[in-house]
Tab-separated table of C-alpha atoms and ligand atoms in Angstrom:
chain	number	residue	atom	x	y	z
D	1	MET	CA	0.088	-0.006	0.037
D	2	LEU	CA	1.155	3.562	-0.190
D	3	GLU	CA	3.547	4.927	1.351
D	4	ASP	CA	3.605	2.639	3.786
D	5	LYS	CA	2.155	3.892	6.952
D	6	ASN	CA	4.850	2.017	9.223
D	7	GLN	CA	7.760	3.073	7.629
D	8	GLU	CA	9.784	5.881	8.721
D	9	LYS	CA	9.411	8.666	6.189
D	10	THR	CA	12.529	11.182	5.019
D	11	ALA	CA	11.009	14.604	3.728
D	12	LEU	CA	12.152	15.034	-0.196
D	13	SER	CA	13.945	18.485	0.645
D	14	SER	CA	15.873	16.946	3.081
D	15	LEU	CA	18.164	15.653	0.371
D	16	GLY	CA	18.232	18.252	-1.915
D	17	GLU	CA	17.095	17.589	-5.770
D	18	PHE	CA	20.574	16.949	-7.170
D	19	GLY	CA	21.618	14.511	-3.714
D	20	LEU	CA	17.848	12.991	-4.995
D	21	ILE	CA	19.131	12.338	-7.514
D	22	ASN	CA	22.759	10.967	-7.211
D	23	TYR	CA	21.332	8.686	-4.416
D	24	LEU	CA	18.166	7.244	-6.044
D	25	THR	CA	21.000	6.360	-9.489
D	26	LYS	CA	23.731	5.473	-7.684
D	27	ASN	CA	23.728	1.966	-7.744
D	28	PHE	CA	22.221	1.822	-11.837
D	29	GLY	CA	24.498	-0.361	-13.485
D	30	THR	CA	25.759	0.545	-16.901
D	31	TYR	CA	25.395	-2.399	-19.961
D	32	HIS	CA	25.795	-0.837	-23.205
D	33	SER	CA	29.014	0.001	-24.264
D	34	THR	CA	27.330	2.993	-26.510
D	35	THR	CA	26.431	5.032	-23.456
D	36	ILE	CA	29.172	7.249	-22.961
D	37	LYS	CA	27.759	9.335	-20.773
D	38	GLY	CA	24.937	8.646	-18.497
D	39	VAL	CA	23.691	10.474	-15.348
D	40	GLY	CA	25.185	13.315	-14.045
D	41	ASP	CA	25.432	15.831	-16.761
D	42	ASP	CA	23.775	18.609	-18.728
D	43	ALA	CA	22.798	15.754	-20.938
D	44	ALA	CA	23.551	11.451	-21.928
D	45	VAL	CA	25.919	11.386	-24.600
D	46	LEU	CA	25.634	7.887	-26.726
D	47	ALA	CA	27.831	6.176	-29.166
D	48	PRO	CA	26.746	6.577	-32.959
D	49	THR	CA	25.886	2.585	-33.934
D	50	GLU	CA	25.502	1.508	-37.571
D	51	LYS	CA	21.652	0.377	-36.739
D	52	GLU	CA	19.090	1.990	-36.609
D	53	THR	CA	17.315	4.104	-33.413
D	54	VAL	CA	14.363	3.261	-32.255
D	55	ILE	CA	13.078	5.964	-29.660
D	56	THR	CA	9.653	5.812	-27.935
D	57	THR	CA	7.866	7.711	-25.069
D	58	ASP	CA	4.980	6.963	-22.160
D	59	LEU	CA	3.732	8.808	-19.709
D	60	LEU	CA	1.355	7.330	-16.425
D	61	VAL	CA	-0.674	10.053	-14.513
D	62	GLU	CA	-1.931	8.756	-11.021
D	63	GLY	CA	-5.412	8.177	-10.959
D	64	ILE	CA	-5.643	7.449	-14.375
D	65	HIS	CA	-3.162	5.124	-15.244
D	66	PHE	CA	-1.790	4.239	-11.890
D	67	ASP	CA	-3.690	4.078	-8.447
D	68	LEU	CA	-1.483	3.646	-5.508
D	69	SER	CA	-3.705	2.258	-3.101
D	70	TYR	CA	-3.198	-1.596	-4.669
D	71	VAL	CA	-0.159	-0.403	-7.023
D	72	PRO	CA	2.870	-0.683	-4.860
D	73	LEU	CA	5.847	1.692	-6.025
D	74	LYS	CA	8.603	-0.886	-6.593
D	75	HIS	CA	5.992	-2.322	-9.034
D	76	LEU	CA	4.636	1.128	-10.598
D	77	GLY	CA	8.507	1.309	-11.607
D	78	TYR	CA	8.600	-2.312	-13.026
D	79	LYS	CA	5.916	-1.737	-15.301
D	80	ALA	CA	6.707	1.329	-16.349
D	81	VAL	CA	9.996	0.554	-17.865
D	82	MET	CA	8.322	-2.846	-19.155
D	83	VAL	CA	5.400	-0.822	-21.321
D	84	ASN	CA	8.112	0.773	-22.650
D	85	LEU	CA	10.482	-1.793	-23.848
D	86	SER	CA	7.427	-3.618	-25.488
D	87	ASP	CA	7.176	-0.951	-27.503
D	88	VAL	CA	10.939	-1.202	-28.514
D	89	TYR	CA	10.372	-4.968	-28.920
D	90	ALA	CA	7.048	-4.095	-30.630
D	91	MET	CA	9.255	-2.441	-33.473
D	92	ASN	CA	11.173	-6.189	-33.432
D	93	ALA	CA	14.491	-3.362	-32.467
D	94	SER	CA	16.411	-4.384	-29.244
D	95	ALA	CA	16.569	-2.039	-25.814
D	96	SER	CA	19.261	-0.057	-24.564
D	97	GLN	CA	18.667	2.664	-22.874
D	98	ILE	CA	16.108	4.314	-20.872
D	99	THR	CA	15.795	8.014	-19.454
D	100	VAL	CA	12.653	9.139	-16.068
D	101	SER	CA	11.174	11.789	-15.397
D	102	ILE	CA	9.239	12.776	-12.479
D	103	ALA	CA	6.993	14.699	-10.772
D	104	VAL	CA	5.891	14.768	-6.634
D	105	SER	CA	3.859	15.993	-4.882
D	106	ASN	CA	5.182	16.365	-1.603
D	107	ARG	CA	3.031	13.454	-0.186
D	108	PHE	CA	5.251	11.205	-0.882
D	109	PRO	CA	8.940	10.801	1.056
D	110	LEU	CA	11.905	9.629	-0.092
D	111	GLU	CA	11.256	6.095	1.025
D	112	ALA	CA	8.587	6.359	-2.070
D	113	LEU	CA	10.700	7.075	-4.291
D	114	GLU	CA	13.095	4.254	-3.590
D	115	ALA	CA	10.569	1.589	-4.342
D	116	LEU	CA	9.773	3.649	-7.088
D	117	TYR	CA	13.679	3.337	-8.180
D	118	ALA	CA	13.913	0.048	-7.107
D	119	GLY	CA	11.310	-1.558	-9.354
D	120	ILE	CA	13.035	0.826	-12.068
D	121	GLN	CA	16.344	-0.688	-11.119
D	122	LEU	CA	15.194	-4.625	-10.784
D	123	ALA	CA	13.804	-4.099	-14.958
D	124	CYS	CA	17.202	-2.035	-15.579
D	125	ASP	CA	19.418	-5.134	-14.550
D	126	THR	CA	16.980	-7.522	-15.705
D	127	TYR	CA	16.425	-6.815	-19.101
D	128	LYS	CA	19.729	-4.818	-19.442
D	129	ILE	CA	18.859	-1.246	-19.685
D	130	ASP	CA	20.714	1.579	-18.541
D	131	LEU	CA	19.366	4.530	-17.194
D	132	ILE	CA	21.373	7.603	-18.266
D	133	GLY	CA	19.139	10.587	-17.244
D	134	GLY	CA	15.687	12.313	-16.594
D	135	ASP	CA	13.687	14.498	-14.574
D	136	THR	CA	12.973	15.652	-11.558
D	137	THR	CA	10.004	17.951	-10.625
D	138	SER	CA	6.962	18.391	-8.024
D	139	SER	CA	3.693	18.358	-8.698
D	140	THR	CA	0.461	20.140	-6.728
D	141	LYS	CA	-0.698	17.037	-6.710
D	142	GLY	CA	0.124	13.545	-7.125
D	143	MET	CA	2.581	11.714	-9.574
D	144	LEU	CA	3.365	11.533	-12.494
D	145	LEU	CA	5.445	9.170	-13.990
D	146	SER	CA	7.088	9.320	-17.830
D	147	ILE	CA	10.035	7.282	-19.331
D	148	THR	CA	11.226	7.069	-22.830
D	149	ALA	CA	13.106	3.734	-23.663
D	150	ILE	CA	16.016	4.228	-26.836
D	151	GLY	CA	16.770	0.901	-28.686
D	152	HIS	CA	18.671	-0.593	-31.706
D	153	ALA	CA	17.913	-2.321	-35.231
D	154	LYS	CA	19.126	-3.394	-38.644
D	155	LYS	CA	16.990	-0.832	-41.126
D	156	GLU	CA	16.460	-4.592	-42.441
D	157	GLU	CA	14.804	-5.794	-38.841
D	158	ILE	CA	13.055	-3.282	-38.102
D	159	VAL	CA	8.735	-4.585	-38.042
D	160	TYR	CA	5.956	-1.535	-38.879
D	161	ARG	CA	3.148	-1.833	-38.554
D	162	ASN	CA	2.100	-1.324	-41.994
D	163	GLY	CA	3.449	-4.751	-43.590
D	164	ALA	CA	0.792	-7.171	-43.242
D	165	LYS	CA	-0.607	-8.790	-46.448
D	166	PRO	CA	-3.534	-10.814	-47.206
D	167	THR	CA	-2.925	-14.149	-46.874
D	168	ASP	CA	-0.975	-13.225	-44.160
D	169	LEU	CA	-0.775	-15.291	-40.532
D	170	ILE	CA	-1.859	-13.337	-37.495
D	171	VAL	CA	0.183	-14.920	-34.176
D	172	VAL	CA	0.518	-13.721	-30.672
D	173	SER	CA	3.145	-14.617	-28.569
D	174	GLY	CA	1.903	-15.516	-24.435
D	175	ASP	CA	-1.542	-15.593	-23.372
D	176	LEU	CA	-4.629	-12.545	-23.608
D	177	GLY	CA	-6.677	-11.418	-21.266
D	178	GLY	CA	-5.253	-11.663	-17.363
D	179	ALA	CA	-3.410	-8.047	-16.964
D	180	TYR	CA	-7.733	-7.086	-16.920
D	181	LEU	CA	-8.917	-9.731	-14.889
D	182	GLY	CA	-6.197	-8.999	-12.540
D	183	LEU	CA	-7.243	-5.773	-12.272
D	184	GLN	CA	-10.517	-6.814	-11.781
D	185	VAL	CA	-9.349	-8.224	-8.646
D	186	LEU	CA	-8.029	-5.537	-7.796
D	187	GLU	CA	-10.348	-3.120	-7.654
D	188	ARG	CA	-12.970	-5.438	-6.567
D	189	GLU	CA	-10.921	-6.119	-3.223
D	190	LYS	CA	-9.828	-2.631	-2.824
D	191	GLU	CA	-13.898	-1.994	-2.642
D	192	VAL	CA	-14.683	-4.481	0.131
D	193	PHE	CA	-11.028	-2.527	2.117
D	194	LYS	CA	-13.265	0.066	1.872
D	195	VAL	CA	-15.979	-1.187	3.853
D	196	ASN	CA	-14.055	-3.894	6.122
D	197	PRO	CA	-10.699	-2.792	6.327
D	198	GLN	CA	-10.184	-6.362	9.297
D	199	ASN	CA	-10.649	-7.992	5.721
D	200	GLN	CA	-7.338	-10.430	4.186
D	201	PRO	CA	-8.675	-10.973	0.619
D	202	ASP	CA	-7.177	-14.600	-0.234
D	203	LEU	CA	-5.579	-13.974	-3.361
D	204	ASP	CA	-4.448	-17.449	-4.873
D	205	SER	CA	-6.503	-18.573	-7.007
D	206	TYR	CA	-5.929	-15.021	-8.777
D	207	THR	CA	-1.642	-14.941	-8.023
D	208	TYR	CA	-1.395	-15.488	-12.529
D	209	ILE	CA	-3.704	-12.788	-13.261
D	210	ILE	CA	-2.486	-10.139	-10.575
D	211	GLU	CA	0.669	-11.075	-11.737
D	212	ARG	CA	0.175	-10.498	-15.221
D	213	GLN	CA	-1.572	-6.969	-13.878
D	214	LEU	CA	1.110	-5.435	-11.425
D	215	LYS	CA	4.284	-6.831	-13.120
D	216	PRO	CA	4.502	-7.156	-16.507
D	217	GLU	CA	7.085	-9.106	-18.812
D	218	ALA	CA	8.241	-7.394	-21.648
D	219	ARG	CA	8.792	-10.019	-24.702
D	220	LYS	CA	12.253	-8.960	-25.531
D	221	ASP	CA	12.884	-12.993	-25.945
D	222	ILE	CA	10.291	-12.733	-28.872
D	223	PRO	CA	12.217	-10.806	-31.866
D	224	LYS	CA	15.376	-13.489	-30.357
D	225	LEU	CA	12.882	-16.495	-31.231
D	226	LEU	CA	11.405	-15.320	-34.002
D	227	LYS	CA	15.421	-14.764	-34.830
D	228	GLU	CA	16.407	-17.655	-34.544
D	229	LEU	CA	13.489	-19.268	-36.452
D	230	ASN	CA	13.551	-17.706	-39.298
D	231	VAL	CA	10.416	-15.744	-39.711
D	232	LYS	CA	11.029	-12.244	-40.528
D	233	PRO	CA	6.882	-10.139	-39.281
D	234	THR	CA	5.206	-8.478	-42.250
D	235	ALA	CA	3.950	-6.429	-39.134
D	236	MET	CA	3.996	-5.990	-35.508
D	237	ILE	CA	2.261	-3.931	-32.607
D	238	ASP	CA	2.405	-4.646	-28.738
D	239	ILE	CA	-1.210	-5.475	-26.921
D	240	SER	CA	-1.167	-2.777	-24.734
D	241	ASP	CA	-4.845	-1.492	-25.903
D	242	GLY	CA	-6.486	-4.603	-27.069
D	243	LEU	CA	-6.214	-7.891	-29.302
D	244	SER	CA	-9.624	-6.190	-30.845
D	245	SER	CA	-7.439	-2.609	-31.702
D	246	GLU	CA	-3.763	-3.357	-31.530
D	247	ILE	CA	-4.949	-5.897	-35.138
D	248	MET	CA	-7.776	-3.235	-36.132
D	249	HIS	CA	-4.989	-0.658	-36.345
D	250	ILE	CA	-1.965	-3.369	-37.873
D	251	CYS	CA	-5.112	-3.695	-40.386
D	252	THR	CA	-5.489	-0.015	-41.111
D	253	ASN	CA	-1.917	0.266	-41.265
D	254	SER	CA	-1.511	-1.844	-43.339
D	255	LYS	CA	-4.792	-1.171	-45.641
D	256	ALA	CA	-6.342	-4.926	-44.873
D	257	GLY	CA	-8.909	-6.662	-43.268
D	258	CYS	CA	-8.879	-9.333	-41.309
D	259	LYS	CA	-10.668	-12.696	-39.896
D	260	LEU	CA	-9.380	-13.543	-35.298
D	261	TYR	CA	-10.793	-17.375	-34.628
D	262	GLU	CA	-12.805	-17.523	-31.130
D	263	ASP	CA	-11.464	-21.257	-30.622
D	264	LYS	CA	-8.061	-19.534	-31.319
D	265	PHE	CA	-7.555	-17.634	-28.407
D	266	PRO	CA	-4.620	-17.946	-25.988
D	267	LEU	CA	-6.879	-18.573	-22.478
D	268	ASP	CA	-4.952	-19.314	-19.155
D	269	PRO	CA	-7.222	-21.750	-17.002
D	270	GLN	CA	-7.547	-18.815	-14.448
D	271	VAL	CA	-8.735	-16.490	-17.189
D	272	ILE	CA	-11.337	-18.980	-17.748
D	273	SER	CA	-12.366	-19.225	-14.350
D	274	THR	CA	-11.696	-16.167	-13.496
D	275	CYS	CA	-14.224	-14.711	-16.394
D	276	GLU	CA	-16.692	-17.625	-15.142
D	277	GLU	CA	-16.874	-16.240	-11.916
D	278	PHE	CA	-16.867	-12.641	-12.693
D	279	ASN	CA	-19.725	-13.768	-15.024
D	280	ILE	CA	-17.875	-12.020	-18.314
D	281	ASP	CA	-17.115	-13.078	-21.475
D	282	ALA	CA	-13.712	-14.509	-22.311
D	283	THR	CA	-13.259	-14.066	-25.706
D	284	MET	CA	-14.926	-10.422	-24.964
D	285	VAL	CA	-12.355	-10.291	-22.816
D	286	ALA	CA	-9.589	-11.979	-24.757
D	287	LEU	CA	-10.605	-9.091	-27.497
D	288	SER	CA	-10.340	-5.532	-25.200
D	289	GLY	CA	-9.140	-5.895	-22.153
D	290	GLY	CA	-5.666	-4.464	-22.936
D	291	GLU	CA	-2.208	-4.286	-20.910
D	292	ASP	CA	-1.119	-7.976	-21.722
D	293	TYR	CA	1.929	-6.338	-23.406
D	294	GLU	CA	2.279	-9.627	-25.730
D	295	LEU	CA	3.638	-8.964	-28.950
D	296	LEU	CA	0.473	-8.895	-31.675
D	297	PHE	CA	2.411	-10.309	-35.243
D	298	THR	CA	1.812	-10.993	-39.289
D	299	ILE	CA	4.247	-13.296	-40.814
D	300	PRO	CA	4.004	-15.106	-44.098
D	301	VAL	CA	1.592	-18.175	-44.615
D	302	GLY	CA	4.056	-20.113	-45.771
D	303	ASP	CA	6.399	-19.388	-42.185
D	304	PHE	CA	3.690	-21.897	-40.655
D	305	ASP	CA	6.151	-24.842	-40.113
D	306	LYS	CA	8.280	-22.097	-38.525
D	307	VAL	CA	5.792	-21.493	-35.408
D	308	LYS	CA	3.443	-24.657	-35.879
D	309	GLY	CA	3.419	-25.549	-32.168
D	310	ASN	CA	5.154	-23.639	-30.432
D	311	PRO	CA	4.790	-23.004	-26.619
D	312	ASN	CA	5.099	-18.910	-27.090
D	313	LEU	CA	3.032	-18.629	-30.159
D	314	SER	CA	-0.282	-18.751	-31.144
D	315	VAL	CA	-2.126	-18.697	-34.325
D	316	ILE	CA	-4.990	-16.676	-34.391
D	317	GLY	CA	-6.241	-16.150	-37.530
D	318	HIS	CA	-4.941	-14.262	-40.882
D	319	ILE	CA	-5.381	-11.391	-43.093
D	320	THR	CA	-7.900	-10.608	-45.877
D	321	GLU	CA	-8.838	-8.286	-48.709
D	322	GLU	CA	-9.459	-4.633	-47.004
D	323	GLN	CA	-12.933	-4.688	-48.383
D	324	GLN	CA	-13.765	-7.955	-46.128
D	325	GLY	CA	-13.384	-6.072	-43.334
D	326	MET	CA	-12.184	-6.954	-39.573
D	327	ASN	CA	-13.657	-9.987	-38.401
D	328	LEU	CA	-14.090	-12.529	-35.879
D	329	VAL	CA	-15.169	-15.733	-36.829
D	330	THR	CA	-16.524	-16.996	-33.060
D	331	ARG	CA	-17.278	-20.584	-32.434
D	332	SER	CA	-20.451	-21.549	-34.574
D	333	GLY	CA	-18.649	-19.954	-37.214
D	334	GLN	CA	-20.511	-16.803	-37.266
D	335	GLU	CA	-18.541	-13.432	-38.600
D	336	LEU	CA	-18.850	-10.452	-36.612
D	337	PRO	CA	-17.050	-7.855	-37.555
D	338	LEU	CA	-14.671	-6.316	-34.892
D	339	GLN	CA	-14.695	-3.056	-33.250
D	340	ALA	CA	-12.056	-1.139	-30.769
D	341	GLN	CA	-13.795	-2.322	-28.110
D	342	GLY	CA	-14.321	-6.320	-28.898
D	343	TRP	CA	-17.232	-6.445	-31.656
D	344	ASN	CA	-19.898	-4.789	-32.868
D	345	SER	CA	-23.222	-5.825	-32.197
D	346	PHE	CA	-22.807	-9.150	-30.986
D	347	GLN	CA	-26.442	-11.073	-31.366
D	348	GLU	CA	-26.666	-14.533	-29.810
K	401	ADP	P1	19.048	20.356	-15.446
K	401	ADP	O1	19.698	21.360	-14.320
K	401	ADP	O2	20.623	20.423	-16.361
K	401	ADP	O3	17.826	19.512	-16.231
K	401	ADP	P2	19.216	17.892	-13.461
K	401	ADP	O4	19.472	18.337	-12.155
K	401	ADP	O5	17.813	17.860	-13.747
K	401	ADP	O6	19.911	19.025	-14.689
K	401	ADP	O7	19.494	16.067	-14.042
K	401	ADP	C1	21.383	16.467	-13.150
K	401	ADP	C2	21.215	15.076	-13.697
K	401	ADP	O8	20.200	13.882	-13.354
K	401	ADP	C3	20.992	14.801	-15.221
K	401	ADP	O9	21.974	14.006	-16.166
K	401	ADP	C4	19.614	14.208	-15.621
K	401	ADP	O10	19.709	13.556	-16.383
K	401	ADP	C5	19.516	13.230	-14.008
K	401	ADP	N1	17.834	13.199	-13.519
K	401	ADP	C6	17.552	13.856	-13.229
K	401	ADP	N2	16.561	13.550	-12.683
K	401	ADP	C7	16.558	12.307	-12.596
K	401	ADP	C8	15.862	11.116	-12.607
K	401	ADP	N3	14.857	11.219	-11.837
K	401	ADP	N4	15.971	9.868	-12.561
K	401	ADP	C9	16.733	9.924	-13.494
K	401	ADP	N5	18.058	11.091	-13.819
K	401	ADP	C10	17.549	12.176	-13.739
K	402	MG	MG1	15.807	18.712	-15.095
């Protein structure tokens, strides 16, 4: 829980801005020889490489993107890095550096920022990322966290959203819907806690989906796996807003249509059982859930044998001509038009 009530608190002002940054960043490692100068000067300095550079930024706002009543700050730091790395990997690039900018109100003590940076550092150490700078300022209310990630890929390796062609197969890594359901469980426990603060929630049967929400992992392994399989996606995107809106981005950018097959969606058993408990449709959750940070991509149909049976990958549909539209094929064989939030006019 936020600013752990029993912990000692140290006011941020007691360190001064530069002392604070020094303190928070002193234990970060350097993994890349391209990092010439990291934290500590007016700007970071990177050595040029022969590869192309990819850059991506995400801004997270308290109350909009995260709720500190159930998101521990260490997890927030970790996830904020993952969200950015996921975008780099979705370009089929490798990630190497980040900058971190924060705005905090005086309700946050030093210990809160220490927890945040412990999560950022765990992410950097696990994914071999150099923290090379950022900015620190105050806010009147709440916390803002903005991370920028830098990565590299050979020109011919970069995968955009616009290369999908009719007959290409649509493939997704991992499984879908877990992060959304984890959030539903956390929201429910928050309401229970408001009514009865003594209640100790039993979350044992939700560990996987809560982890998917609080501690997602960016799929660094997938670009590597695809290279090993000798498969170059024709288009790729990461799933931050849900399968439906992401495949629509690929189709719109590629001027193509698609067919997704409901019975092919990869679902964890915990997703299925929690959907039953909440009385929501698992297909709907897979299509609209969001925050799974899996990679969604298209490959030439001739590469089917290379991905077939791979435990990390599921073929869930194929690309069609643009005029055929973007559709979901249900278990009963019905075709329903996709929309950004699930599908249109679902009638039983
Ligand atoms: P300036 O006044 O030139 O913006 P700062 O005092 O803000 O300099 O930053 C000093 C150094 O600390 C710079 O290298 C900057 O990138 C880094 N830095 C500032 N804030 C953060 C932060 N929240 N996380 C990581 N590095 C930071
Ligand atoms: Mg600054």
